[in-house]
JSON list of C-alpha atoms in Angstrom, two decimals:
[
{"chain": "A", "resi": 20, "resn": "MET", "atom": "CA", "xyz": [100.72, 89.34, 100.46]},
{"chain": "A", "resi": 21, "resn": "ALA", "atom": "CA", "xyz": [103.16, 92.31, 100.80]},
{"chain": "A", "resi": 22, "resn": "THR", "atom": "CA", "xyz": [106.30, 92.01, 102.86]},
{"chain": "A", "resi": 23, "resn": "PRO", "atom": "CA", "xyz": [106.89, 94.49, 105.84]},
{"chain": "A", "resi": 24, "resn": "GLY", "atom": "CA", "xyz": [108.41, 97.76, 104.37]},
{"chain": "A", "resi": 25, "resn": "GLU", "atom": "CA", "xyz": [107.40, 97.05, 100.82]},
{"chain": "A", "resi": 26, "resn": "LEU", "atom": "CA", "xyz": [104.95, 100.11, 100.86]},
{"chain": "A", "resi": 27, "resn": "PHE", "atom": "CA", "xyz": [107.98, 102.38, 101.45]},
{"chain": "A", "resi": 28, "resn": "GLU", "atom": "CA", "xyz": [110.04, 100.98, 98.61]},
{"chain": "A", "resi": 29, "resn": "GLN", "atom": "CA", "xyz": [107.51, 102.22, 96.04]},
{"chain": "A", "resi": 30, "resn": "GLU", "atom": "CA", "xyz": [107.29, 105.51, 94.30]},
{"chain": "A", "resi": 31, "resn": "PHE", "atom": "CA", "xyz": [105.36, 108.43, 95.99]},
{"chain": "A", "resi": 32, "resn": "GLU", "atom": "CA", "xyz": [103.67, 111.37, 94.32]},
{"chain": "A", "resi": 33, "resn": "MET", "atom": "CA", "xyz": [102.29, 114.60, 95.61]},
{"chain": "A", "resi": 34, "resn": "TRP", "atom": "CA", "xyz": [98.61, 115.65, 94.79]},
{"chain": "A", "resi": 35, "resn": "THR", "atom": "CA", "xyz": [96.38, 118.52, 95.17]},
{"chain": "A", "resi": 36, "resn": "PRO", "atom": "CA", "xyz": [93.31, 118.03, 97.36]},
{"chain": "A", "resi": 37, "resn": "ALA", "atom": "CA", "xyz": [91.21, 118.11, 94.22]},
{"chain": "A", "resi": 38, "resn": "GLN", "atom": "CA", "xyz": [93.27, 115.21, 92.77]},
{"chain": "A", "resi": 39, "resn": "ALA", "atom": "CA", "xyz": [93.12, 113.17, 95.93]},
{"chain": "A", "resi": 40, "resn": "LYS", "atom": "CA", "xyz": [89.23, 113.67, 96.06]},
{"chain": "A", "resi": 41, "resn": "ALA", "atom": "CA", "xyz": [89.14, 112.49, 92.39]},
{"chain": "A", "resi": 42, "resn": "PHE", "atom": "CA", "xyz": [90.92, 109.26, 93.31]},
{"chain": "A", "resi": 43, "resn": "PHE", "atom": "CA", "xyz": [88.56, 108.65, 96.28]},
{"chain": "A", "resi": 44, "resn": "ARG", "atom": "CA", "xyz": [85.44, 109.31, 94.09]},
{"chain": "A", "resi": 45, "resn": "ALA", "atom": "CA", "xyz": [86.78, 106.91, 91.34]},
{"chain": "A", "resi": 46, "resn": "GLY", "atom": "CA", "xyz": [87.16, 104.14, 93.79]},
{"chain": "A", "resi": 47, "resn": "MET", "atom": "CA", "xyz": [90.82, 103.82, 93.21]},
{"chain": "A", "resi": 48, "resn": "VAL", "atom": "CA", "xyz": [91.98, 104.30, 96.79]},
{"chain": "A", "resi": 49, "resn": "ASP", "atom": "CA", "xyz": [92.45, 100.89, 98.64]},
{"chain": "A", "resi": 50, "resn": "GLU", "atom": "CA", "xyz": [93.42, 102.35, 101.86]},
{"chain": "A", "resi": 51, "resn": "PHE", "atom": "CA", "xyz": [94.45, 105.60, 103.46]},
{"chain": "A", "resi": 52, "resn": "PHE", "atom": "CA", "xyz": [96.26, 107.01, 106.63]},
{"chain": "A", "resi": 53, "resn": "VAL", "atom": "CA", "xyz": [96.11, 110.40, 108.32]},
{"chain": "A", "resi": 54, "resn": "SER", "atom": "CA", "xyz": [98.93, 111.91, 110.34]},
{"chain": "A", "resi": 55, "resn": "ASP", "atom": "CA", "xyz": [98.87, 115.03, 112.58]},
{"chain": "A", "resi": 56, "resn": "VAL", "atom": "CA", "xyz": [102.45, 116.45, 112.01]},
{"chain": "A", "resi": 57, "resn": "GLY", "atom": "CA", "xyz": [101.94, 119.36, 114.23]},
{"chain": "A", "resi": 58, "resn": "GLY", "atom": "CA", "xyz": [99.59, 122.42, 114.63]},
{"chain": "A", "resi": 59, "resn": "GLU", "atom": "CA", "xyz": [97.34, 122.83, 111.61]},
{"chain": "A", "resi": 60, "resn": "LEU", "atom": "CA", "xyz": [99.40, 120.37, 109.36]},
{"chain": "A", "resi": 61, "resn": "TRP", "atom": "CA", "xyz": [98.08, 116.99, 108.29]},
{"chain": "A", "resi": 62, "resn": "VAL", "atom": "CA", "xyz": [99.49, 114.29, 106.03]},
{"chain": "A", "resi": 63, "resn": "LEU", "atom": "CA", "xyz": [97.08, 112.10, 104.01]},
{"chain": "A", "resi": 64, "resn": "THR", "atom": "CA", "xyz": [98.61, 108.94, 102.62]},
{"chain": "A", "resi": 65, "resn": "LEU", "atom": "CA", "xyz": [96.64, 107.15, 100.02]},
{"chain": "A", "resi": 66, "resn": "LEU", "atom": "CA", "xyz": [97.40, 103.53, 98.82]},
{"chain": "A", "resi": 67, "resn": "VAL", "atom": "CA", "xyz": [96.07, 103.52, 95.17]},
{"chain": "A", "resi": 68, "resn": "VAL", "atom": "CA", "xyz": [95.18, 100.51, 93.43]},
{"chain": "A", "resi": 69, "resn": "GLY", "atom": "CA", "xyz": [94.96, 100.13, 89.52]},
{"chain": "A", "resi": 70, "resn": "ARG", "atom": "CA", "xyz": [96.47, 103.45, 88.36]}
]
């Protein structure tokens, strides 16, 4: 089981929408979160397993 804050100690990468869609279709996304950061800007955070 993950300890609190463990997610944020891991490496982050930026992907294009097409790359993110490919991860979803491949079944590699374990969980995801969406945040509205104002106006028309949204942040999609993917937890990817088995990369």
